[in-house]
Amino acid sequence: MSVTSTFKHVSYLWDEATAATMAGDEVALLIYRSNLLGADLRLTNYGGGNTSCKAMAKDPLTGESTEVMWVKGSGGDLGTLKRSGLAALYVDRLRSLKNVYRGVEHEDEMVELFNHCIYDLSSKAPSIDTPLHGFLPFKHIDHLHPDAAIAIAAAKDGKKITQELFSGTIGWVEWQRPGFDLGLKLKQCRTKTPVSAASCSALTDFLPGATRRTKVI
């Protein structure tokens, strides 16, 4: 599969040789691409956006292999993100929280429950955007604030413009406060958008389809 490495409005910073030195270390690759994305303020504002990866890891309690999600923790900046700035959570525990979710009136209590899903006890505190990453099936997710996407999403006819530009390959979720319910709505959006690399756009928030490389839309 050919890879586009020349763009008109953004810089392609991914270096295959550098990435090769991190082969097999999904967390290192997550930090690498996060730093690249955060280095271009056209893609995400300082302190904004969050990225994640899901990979198998050894459960320290059972010794068995389990799926873990590493996601940028609360606060911090993508451009200077380090491993210490990540939150690591058991994916199955995080997704099971939908069984106790009581609705948008109780969003704040869900943030506290994230602590029951922690895999790495030295993790950064999970952010309010954690469900956004956890409920989608992609192994790699880059949730950014690109200027171009915000301009479309914040336009009066943003939904119509999105449909016309992307012909249904990008879904639309109306703006609402970030949190557990938004994560569930994005999951529903992904299910309804019948393409393998569907993306979902929430007003002023943009979630590109997952990719290991730096994906720019």
mmCIF file with all atom_site columns, N, CA, C and O in Angstrom, residues 88-133:
data_model
loop_
_atom_site.group_PDB
_atom_site.id
_atom_site.type_symbol
_atom_site.label_atom_id
_atom_site.label_alt_id
_atom_site.label_comp_id
_atom_site.label_asym_id
_atom_site.label_entity_id
_atom_site.label_seq_id
_atom_site.pdbx_PDB_ins_code
_atom_site.Cartn_x
_atom_site.Cartn_y
_atom_site.Cartn_z
_atom_site.occupancy
_atom_site.B_iso_or_equiv
_atom_site.pdbx_formal_charge
_atom_site.auth_seq_id
_atom_site.auth_comp_id
_atom_site.auth_asym_id
_atom_site.auth_atom_id
_atom_site.pdbx_PDB_model_num
ATOM 1   N N  . ALA A 1 88  ? -3.156  4.262  31.762 1.00 0.00 ? 88  ALA A N  1
ATOM 2   C CA . ALA A 1 88  ? -3.293  2.910  31.221 1.00 0.00 ? 88  ALA A CA 1
ATOM 3   C C  . ALA A 1 88  ? -4.476  2.231  31.911 1.00 0.00 ? 88  ALA A C  1
ATOM 4   O O  . ALA A 1 88  ? -4.516  2.154  33.138 1.00 0.00 ? 88  ALA A O  1
ATOM 5   N N  . LEU A 1 89  ? -5.439  1.753  31.105 1.00 0.00 ? 89  LEU A N  1
ATOM 6   C CA . LEU A 1 89  ? -6.661  1.180  31.661 1.00 0.00 ? 89  LEU A CA 1
ATOM 7   C C  . LEU A 1 89  ? -6.965  -0.172 31.024 1.00 0.00 ? 89  LEU A C  1
ATOM 8   O O  . LEU A 1 89  ? -6.663  -0.410 29.846 1.00 0.00 ? 89  LEU A O  1
ATOM 9   N N  . TYR A 1 90  ? -7.575  -1.056 31.815 1.00 0.00 ? 90  TYR A N  1
ATOM 10  C CA . TYR A 1 90  ? -8.099  -2.310 31.283 1.00 0.00 ? 90  TYR A CA 1
ATOM 11  C C  . TYR A 1 90  ? -9.285  -1.974 30.372 1.00 0.00 ? 90  TYR A C  1
ATOM 12  O O  . TYR A 1 90  ? -10.254 -1.340 30.802 1.00 0.00 ? 90  TYR A O  1
ATOM 13  N N  . VAL A 1 91  ? -9.231  -2.414 29.120 1.00 0.00 ? 91  VAL A N  1
ATOM 14  C CA . VAL A 1 91  ? -10.286 -2.096 28.165 1.00 0.00 ? 91  VAL A CA 1
ATOM 15  C C  . VAL A 1 91  ? -11.611 -2.728 28.575 1.00 0.00 ? 91  VAL A C  1
ATOM 16  O O  . VAL A 1 91  ? -12.666 -2.094 28.505 1.00 0.00 ? 91  VAL A O  1
ATOM 17  N N  . ASP A 1 92  ? -11.589 -3.991 29.011 1.00 0.00 ? 92  ASP A N  1
ATOM 18  C CA . ASP A 1 92  ? -12.845 -4.654 29.351 1.00 0.00 ? 92  ASP A CA 1
ATOM 19  C C  . ASP A 1 92  ? -13.530 -3.995 30.544 1.00 0.00 ? 92  ASP A C  1
ATOM 20  O O  . ASP A 1 92  ? -14.754 -3.840 30.578 1.00 0.00 ? 92  ASP A O  1
ATOM 21  N N  . ARG A 1 93  ? -12.750 -3.565 31.527 1.00 0.00 ? 93  ARG A N  1
ATOM 22  C CA . ARG A 1 93  ? -13.342 -2.896 32.687 1.00 0.00 ? 93  ARG A CA 1
ATOM 23  C C  . ARG A 1 93  ? -13.943 -1.552 32.294 1.00 0.00 ? 93  ARG A C  1
ATOM 24  O O  . ARG A 1 93  ? -15.036 -1.185 32.750 1.00 0.00 ? 93  ARG A O  1
ATOM 25  N N  . LEU A 1 94  ? -13.217 -0.815 31.466 1.00 0.00 ? 94  LEU A N  1
ATOM 26  C CA . LEU A 1 94  ? -13.715 0.487  31.034 1.00 0.00 ? 94  LEU A CA 1
ATOM 27  C C  . LEU A 1 94  ? -15.033 0.339  30.288 1.00 0.00 ? 94  LEU A C  1
ATOM 28  O O  . LEU A 1 94  ? -16.009 1.065  30.563 1.00 0.00 ? 94  LEU A O  1
ATOM 29  N N  . ARG A 1 95  ? -15.096 -0.606 29.382 1.00 0.00 ? 95  ARG A N  1
ATOM 30  C CA . ARG A 1 95  ? -16.324 -0.790 28.597 1.00 0.00 ? 95  ARG A CA 1
ATOM 31  C C  . ARG A 1 95  ? -17.474 -1.315 29.452 1.00 0.00 ? 95  ARG A C  1
ATOM 32  O O  . ARG A 1 95  ? -18.640 -1.043 29.169 1.00 0.00 ? 95  ARG A O  1
ATOM 33  N N  . SER A 1 96  ? -17.154 -2.033 30.518 1.00 0.00 ? 96  SER A N  1
ATOM 34  C CA . SER A 1 96  ? -18.218 -2.563 31.386 1.00 0.00 ? 96  SER A CA 1
ATOM 35  C C  . SER A 1 96  ? -18.888 -1.458 32.203 1.00 0.00 ? 96  SER A C  1
ATOM 36  O O  . SER A 1 96  ? -19.968 -1.676 32.763 1.00 0.00 ? 96  SER A O  1
ATOM 37  N N  . LEU A 1 97  ? -18.281 -0.277 32.262 1.00 0.00 ? 97  LEU A N  1
ATOM 38  C CA . LEU A 1 97  ? -18.884 0.822  33.017 1.00 0.00 ? 97  LEU A CA 1
ATOM 39  C C  . LEU A 1 97  ? -20.224 1.260  32.432 1.00 0.00 ? 97  LEU A C  1
ATOM 40  O O  . LEU A 1 97  ? -21.025 1.888  33.115 1.00 0.00 ? 97  LEU A O  1
ATOM 41  N N  . LYS A 1 98  ? -20.467 0.899  31.173 1.00 0.00 ? 98  LYS A N  1
ATOM 42  C CA . LYS A 1 98  ? -21.766 1.253  30.596 1.00 0.00 ? 98  LYS A CA 1
ATOM 43  C C  . LYS A 1 98  ? -22.906 0.555  31.329 1.00 0.00 ? 98  LYS A C  1
ATOM 44  O O  . LYS A 1 98  ? -24.058 1.019  31.290 1.00 0.00 ? 98  LYS A O  1
ATOM 45  N N  . ASN A 1 99  ? -22.584 -0.521 32.042 1.00 0.00 ? 99  ASN A N  1
ATOM 46  C CA . ASN A 1 99  ? -23.613 -1.253 32.786 1.00 0.00 ? 99  ASN A CA 1
ATOM 47  C C  . ASN A 1 99  ? -24.074 -0.505 34.037 1.00 0.00 ? 99  ASN A C  1
ATOM 48  O O  . ASN A 1 99  ? -25.140 -0.810 34.581 1.00 0.00 ? 99  ASN A O  1
ATOM 49  N N  . VAL A 1 100 ? -23.257 0.462  34.483 1.00 0.00 ? 100 VAL A N  1
ATOM 50  C CA . VAL A 1 100 ? -23.633 1.223  35.680 1.00 0.00 ? 100 VAL A CA 1
ATOM 51  C C  . VAL A 1 100 ? -23.867 2.695  35.367 1.00 0.00 ? 100 VAL A C  1
ATOM 52  O O  . VAL A 1 100 ? -24.141 3.485  36.277 1.00 0.00 ? 100 VAL A O  1
ATOM 53  N N  . TYR A 1 101 ? -23.758 3.066  34.094 1.00 0.00 ? 101 TYR A N  1
ATOM 54  C CA . TYR A 1 101 ? -23.956 4.461  33.705 1.00 0.00 ? 101 TYR A CA 1
ATOM 55  C C  . TYR A 1 101 ? -25.424 4.848  33.884 1.00 0.00 ? 101 TYR A C  1
ATOM 56  O O  . TYR A 1 101 ? -26.319 4.197  33.372 1.00 0.00 ? 101 TYR A O  1
ATOM 57  N N  . ARG A 1 102 ? -25.665 5.945  34.596 1.00 0.00 ? 102 ARG A N  1
ATOM 58  C CA . ARG A 1 102 ? -27.030 6.355  34.923 1.00 0.00 ? 102 ARG A CA 1
ATOM 59  C C  . ARG A 1 102 ? -27.543 7.536  34.101 1.00 0.00 ? 102 ARG A C  1
ATOM 60  O O  . ARG A 1 102 ? -28.643 8.023  34.356 1.00 0.00 ? 102 ARG A O  1
ATOM 61  N N  . GLY A 1 103 ? -26.778 7.997  33.117 1.00 0.00 ? 103 GLY A N  1
ATOM 62  C CA . GLY A 1 103 ? -27.245 9.084  32.271 1.00 0.00 ? 103 GLY A CA 1
ATOM 63  C C  . GLY A 1 103 ? -26.424 10.345 32.419 1.00 0.00 ? 103 GLY A C  1
ATOM 64  O O  . GLY A 1 103 ? -25.560 10.470 33.297 1.00 0.00 ? 103 GLY A O  1
ATOM 65  N N  . VAL A 1 104 ? -26.704 11.324 31.536 1.00 0.00 ? 104 VAL A N  1
ATOM 66  C CA . VAL A 1 104 ? -25.890 12.536 31.469 1.00 0.00 ? 104 VAL A CA 1
ATOM 67  C C  . VAL A 1 104 ? -25.907 13.343 32.763 1.00 0.00 ? 104 VAL A C  1
ATOM 68  O O  . VAL A 1 104 ? -24.984 14.109 33.030 1.00 0.00 ? 104 VAL A O  1
ATOM 69  N N  . GLU A 1 105 ? -26.937 13.173 33.569 1.00 0.00 ? 105 GLU A N  1
ATOM 70  C CA . GLU A 1 105 ? -26.995 13.904 34.839 1.00 0.00 ? 105 GLU A CA 1
ATOM 71  C C  . GLU A 1 105 ? -25.954 13.402 35.833 1.00 0.00 ? 105 GLU A C  1
ATOM 72  O O  . GLU A 1 105 ? -25.699 14.037 36.854 1.00 0.00 ? 105 GLU A O  1
ATOM 73  N N  . HIS A 1 106 ? -25.345 12.249 35.528 1.00 0.00 ? 106 HIS A N  1
ATOM 74  C CA . HIS A 1 106 ? -24.397 11.634 36.466 1.00 0.00 ? 106 HIS A CA 1
ATOM 75  C C  . HIS A 1 106 ? -23.019 11.440 35.831 1.00 0.00 ? 106 HIS A C  1
ATOM 76  O O  . HIS A 1 106 ? -22.280 10.523 36.186 1.00 0.00 ? 106 HIS A O  1
ATOM 77  N N  . GLU A 1 107 ? -22.660 12.327 34.901 1.00 0.00 ? 107 GLU A N  1
ATOM 78  C CA . GLU A 1 107 ? -21.370 12.215 34.212 1.00 0.00 ? 107 GLU A CA 1
ATOM 79  C C  . GLU A 1 107 ? -20.187 12.278 35.186 1.00 0.00 ? 107 GLU A C  1
ATOM 80  O O  . GLU A 1 107 ? -19.208 11.547 35.040 1.00 0.00 ? 107 GLU A O  1
ATOM 81  N N  . ASP A 1 108 ? -20.284 13.154 36.181 1.00 0.00 ? 108 ASP A N  1
ATOM 82  C CA . ASP A 1 108 ? -19.141 13.350 37.074 1.00 0.00 ? 108 ASP A CA 1
ATOM 83  C C  . ASP A 1 108 ? -18.757 12.085 37.826 1.00 0.00 ? 108 ASP A C  1
ATOM 84  O O  . ASP A 1 108 ? -17.569 11.834 38.081 1.00 0.00 ? 108 ASP A O  1
ATOM 85  N N  . GLU A 1 109 ? -19.742 11.265 38.173 1.00 0.00 ? 109 GLU A N  1
ATOM 86  C CA . GLU A 1 109 ? -19.426 10.054 38.924 1.00 0.00 ? 109 GLU A CA 1
ATOM 87  C C  . GLU A 1 109 ? -18.682 9.035  38.066 1.00 0.00 ? 109 GLU A C  1
ATOM 88  O O  . GLU A 1 109 ? -17.943 8.193  38.587 1.00 0.00 ? 109 GLU A O  1
ATOM 89  N N  . MET A 1 110 ? -18.837 9.132  36.734 1.00 0.00 ? 110 MET A N  1
ATOM 90  C CA . MET A 1 110 ? -18.155 8.192  35.858 1.00 0.00 ? 110 MET A CA 1
ATOM 91  C C  . MET A 1 110 ? -16.648 8.451  35.844 1.00 0.00 ? 110 MET A C  1
ATOM 92  O O  . MET A 1 110 ? -15.853 7.518  35.750 1.00 0.00 ? 110 MET A O  1
ATOM 93  N N  . VAL A 1 111 ? -16.253 9.720  35.942 1.00 0.00 ? 111 VAL A N  1
ATOM 94  C CA . VAL A 1 111 ? -14.827 10.042 35.973 1.00 0.00 ? 111 VAL A CA 1
ATOM 95  C C  . VAL A 1 111 ? -14.164 9.374  37.171 1.00 0.00 ? 111 VAL A C  1
ATOM 96  O O  . VAL A 1 111 ? -13.051 8.854  37.086 1.00 0.00 ? 111 VAL A O  1
ATOM 97  N N  . GLU A 1 112 ? -14.854 9.358  38.310 1.00 0.00 ? 112 GLU A N  1
ATOM 98  C CA . GLU A 1 112 ? -14.317 8.697  39.503 1.00 0.00 ? 112 GLU A CA 1
ATOM 99  C C  . GLU A 1 112 ? -14.196 7.198  39.298 1.00 0.00 ? 112 GLU A C  1
ATOM 100 O O  . GLU A 1 112 ? -13.249 6.558  39.784 1.00 0.00 ? 112 GLU A O  1
ATOM 101 N N  . LEU A 1 113 ? -15.125 6.628  38.533 1.00 0.00 ? 113 LEU A N  1
ATOM 102 C CA . LEU A 1 113 ? -15.117 5.179  38.311 1.00 0.00 ? 113 LEU A CA 1
ATOM 103 C C  . LEU A 1 113 ? -13.976 4.737  37.391 1.00 0.00 ? 113 LEU A C  1
ATOM 104 O O  . LEU A 1 113 ? -13.614 3.553  37.376 1.00 0.00 ? 113 LEU A O  1
ATOM 105 N N  . PHE A 1 114 ? -13.419 5.671  36.631 1.00 0.00 ? 114 PHE A N  1
ATOM 106 C CA . PHE A 1 114 ? -12.278 5.314  35.787 1.00 0.00 ? 114 PHE A CA 1
ATOM 107 C C  . PHE A 1 114 ? -11.141 4.737  36.630 1.00 0.00 ? 114 PHE A C  1
ATOM 108 O O  . PHE A 1 114 ? -10.352 3.909  36.158 1.00 0.00 ? 114 PHE A O  1
ATOM 109 N N  . ASN A 1 115 ? -11.051 5.166  37.874 1.00 0.00 ? 115 ASN A N  1
ATOM 110 C CA . ASN A 1 115 ? -9.977  4.690  38.749 1.00 0.00 ? 115 ASN A CA 1
ATOM 111 C C  . ASN A 1 115 ? -10.058 3.190  38.997 1.00 0.00 ? 115 ASN A C  1
ATOM 112 O O  . ASN A 1 115 ? -9.047  2.551  39.324 1.00 0.00 ? 115 ASN A O  1
ATOM 113 N N  . HIS A 1 116 ? -11.248 2.613  38.857 1.00 0.00 ? 116 HIS A N  1
ATOM 114 C CA . HIS A 1 116 ? -11.412 1.173  39.049 1.00 0.00 ? 116 HIS A CA 1
ATOM 115 C C  . HIS A 1 116 ? -10.961 0.378  37.819 1.00 0.00 ? 116 HIS A C  1
ATOM 116 O O  . HIS A 1 116 ? -10.972 -0.850 37.844 1.00 0.00 ? 116 HIS A O  1
ATOM 117 N N  . CYS A 1 117 ? -10.593 1.100  36.756 1.00 0.00 ? 117 CYS A N  1
ATOM 118 C CA . CYS A 1 117 ? -10.174 0.449  35.516 1.00 0.00 ? 117 CYS A CA 1
ATOM 119 C C  . CYS A 1 117 ? -8.669  0.556  35.281 1.00 0.00 ? 117 CYS A C  1
ATOM 120 O O  . CYS A 1 117 ? -8.159  0.097  34.257 1.00 0.00 ? 117 CYS A O  1
ATOM 121 N N  . ILE A 1 118 ? -7.954  1.159  36.213 1.00 0.00 ? 118 ILE A N  1
ATOM 122 C CA . ILE A 1 118 ? -6.524  1.430  36.034 1.00 0.00 ? 118 ILE A CA 1
ATOM 123 C C  . ILE A 1 118 ? -5.712  0.127  35.969 1.00 0.00 ? 118 ILE A C  1
ATOM 124 O O  . ILE A 1 118 ? -5.854  -0.755 36.810 1.00 0.00 ? 118 ILE A O  1
ATOM 125 N N  . TYR A 1 119 ? -4.859  0.052  34.970 1.00 0.00 ? 119 TYR A N  1
ATOM 126 C CA . TYR A 1 119 ? -3.952  -1.089 34.809 1.00 0.00 ? 119 TYR A CA 1
ATOM 127 C C  . TYR A 1 119 ? -2.596  -0.772 35.439 1.00 0.00 ? 119 TYR A C  1
ATOM 128 O O  . TYR A 1 119 ? -2.040  -1.575 36.181 1.00 0.00 ? 119 TYR A O  1
ATOM 129 N N  . ASP A 1 120 ? -2.078  0.397  35.138 1.00 0.00 ? 120 ASP A N  1
ATOM 130 C CA . ASP A 1 120 ? -0.780  0.824  35.663 1.00 0.00 ? 120 ASP A CA 1
ATOM 131 C C  . ASP A 1 120 ? -1.017  1.786  36.820 1.00 0.00 ? 120 ASP A C  1
ATOM 132 O O  . ASP A 1 120 ? -1.526  2.892  36.634 1.00 0.00 ? 120 ASP A O  1
ATOM 133 N N  . LEU A 1 121 ? -0.653  1.395  38.025 1.00 0.00 ? 121 LEU A N  1
ATOM 134 C CA . LEU A 1 121 ? -0.948  2.199  39.206 1.00 0.00 ? 121 LEU A CA 1
ATOM 135 C C  . LEU A 1 121 ? -0.193  3.525  39.234 1.00 0.00 ? 121 LEU A C  1
ATOM 136 O O  . LEU A 1 121 ? -0.525  4.407  40.033 1.00 0.00 ? 121 LEU A O  1
ATOM 137 N N  . SER A 1 122 ? 0.805   3.679  38.383 1.00 0.00 ? 122 SER A N  1
ATOM 138 C CA . SER A 1 122 ? 1.520   4.953  38.302 1.00 0.00 ? 122 SER A CA 1
ATOM 139 C C  . SER A 1 122 ? 0.969   5.839  37.185 1.00 0.00 ? 122 SER A C  1
ATOM 140 O O  . SER A 1 122 ? 1.585   6.849  36.823 1.00 0.00 ? 122 SER A O  1
ATOM 141 N N  . SER A 1 123 ? -0.188  5.461  36.678 1.00 0.00 ? 123 SER A N  1
ATOM 142 C CA . SER A 1 123 ? -0.801  6.197  35.580 1.00 0.00 ? 123 SER A CA 1
ATOM 143 C C  . SER A 1 123 ? -1.124  7.641  35.948 1.00 0.00 ? 123 SER A C  1
ATOM 144 O O  . SER A 1 123 ? -1.407  7.966  37.101 1.00 0.00 ? 123 SER A O  1
ATOM 145 N N  . LYS A 1 124 ? -1.118  8.466  34.908 1.00 0.00 ? 124 LYS A N  1
ATOM 146 C CA . LYS A 1 124 ? -1.678  9.807  35.009 1.00 0.00 ? 124 LYS A CA 1
ATOM 147 C C  . LYS A 1 124 ? -3.190  9.649  35.166 1.00 0.00 ? 124 LYS A C  1
ATOM 148 O O  . LYS A 1 124 ? -3.777  8.659  34.733 1.00 0.00 ? 124 LYS A O  1
ATOM 149 N N  . ALA A 1 125 ? -3.846  10.612 35.799 1.00 0.00 ? 125 ALA A N  1
ATOM 150 C CA . ALA A 1 125 ? -5.298  10.542 35.955 1.00 0.00 ? 125 ALA A CA 1
ATOM 151 C C  . ALA A 1 125 ? -5.973  10.537 34.583 1.00 0.00 ? 125 ALA A C  1
ATOM 152 O O  . ALA A 1 125 ? -5.639  11.352 33.723 1.00 0.00 ? 125 ALA A O  1
ATOM 153 N N  . PRO A 1 126 ? -6.909  9.609  34.340 1.00 0.00 ? 126 PRO A N  1
ATOM 154 C CA . PRO A 1 126 ? -7.614  9.573  33.052 1.00 0.00 ? 126 PRO A CA 1
ATOM 155 C C  . PRO A 1 126 ? -8.417  10.851 32.838 1.00 0.00 ? 126 PRO A C  1
ATOM 156 O O  . PRO A 1 126 ? -8.955  11.421 33.781 1.00 0.00 ? 126 PRO A O  1
ATOM 157 N N  . SER A 1 127 ? -8.498  11.290 31.594 1.00 0.00 ? 127 SER A N  1
ATOM 158 C CA . SER A 1 127 ? -9.240  12.509 31.281 1.00 0.00 ? 127 SER A CA 1
ATOM 159 C C  . SER A 1 127 ? -10.701 12.202 31.001 1.00 0.00 ? 127 SER A C  1
ATOM 160 O O  . SER A 1 127 ? -11.102 11.042 30.855 1.00 0.00 ? 127 SER A O  1
ATOM 161 N N  . ILE A 1 128 ? -11.490 13.254 30.878 1.00 0.00 ? 128 ILE A N  1
ATOM 162 C CA . ILE A 1 128 ? -12.919 13.105 30.616 1.00 0.00 ? 128 ILE A CA 1
ATOM 163 C C  . ILE A 1 128 ? -13.171 12.516 29.229 1.00 0.00 ? 128 ILE A C  1
ATOM 164 O O  . ILE A 1 128 ? -14.256 12.016 28.938 1.00 0.00 ? 128 ILE A O  1
ATOM 165 N N  . ASP A 1 129 ? -12.164 12.567 28.349 1.00 0.00 ? 129 ASP A N  1
ATOM 166 C CA . ASP A 1 129 ? -12.295 12.029 26.997 1.00 0.00 ? 129 ASP A CA 1
ATOM 167 C C  . ASP A 1 129 ? -11.976 10.543 26.907 1.00 0.00 ? 129 ASP A C  1
ATOM 168 O O  . ASP A 1 129 ? -12.022 9.962  25.821 1.00 0.00 ? 129 ASP A O  1
ATOM 169 N N  . THR A 1 130 ? -11.653 9.907  28.018 1.00 0.00 ? 130 THR A N  1
ATOM 170 C CA . THR A 1 130 ? -11.274 8.493  28.008 1.00 0.00 ? 130 THR A CA 1
ATOM 171 C C  . THR A 1 130 ? -12.306 7.589  27.320 1.00 0.00 ? 130 THR A C  1
ATOM 172 O O  . THR A 1 130 ? -11.932 6.716  26.527 1.00 0.00 ? 130 THR A O  1
ATOM 173 N N  . PRO A 1 131 ? -13.631 7.758  27.574 1.00 0.00 ? 131 PRO A N  1
ATOM 174 C CA . PRO A 1 131 ? -14.606 6.896  26.909 1.00 0.00 ? 131 PRO A CA 1
ATOM 175 C C  . PRO A 1 131 ? -14.590 7.027  25.392 1.00 0.00 ? 131 PRO A C  1
ATOM 176 O O  . PRO A 1 131 ? -14.852 6.065  24.675 1.00 0.00 ? 131 PRO A O  1
ATOM 177 N N  . LEU A 1 132 ? -14.284 8.217  24.905 1.00 0.00 ? 132 LEU A N  1
ATOM 178 C CA . LEU A 1 132 ? -14.202 8.461  23.469 1.00 0.00 ? 132 LEU A CA 1
ATOM 179 C C  . LEU A 1 132 ? -13.245 7.467  22.822 1.00 0.00 ? 132 LEU A C  1
ATOM 180 O O  . LEU A 1 132 ? -13.511 6.927  21.748 1.00 0.00 ? 132 LEU A O  1
ATOM 181 N N  . HIS A 1 133 ? -12.140 7.190  23.470 1.00 0.00 ? 133 HIS A N  1
ATOM 182 C CA . HIS A 1 133 ? -11.139 6.254  22.954 1.00 0.00 ? 133 HIS A CA 1
ATOM 183 C C  . HIS A 1 133 ? -11.522 4.805  23.256 1.00 0.00 ? 133 HIS A C  1
ATOM 184 O O  . HIS A 1 133 ? -11.307 3.917  22.437 1.00 0.00 ? 133 HIS A O  1
#
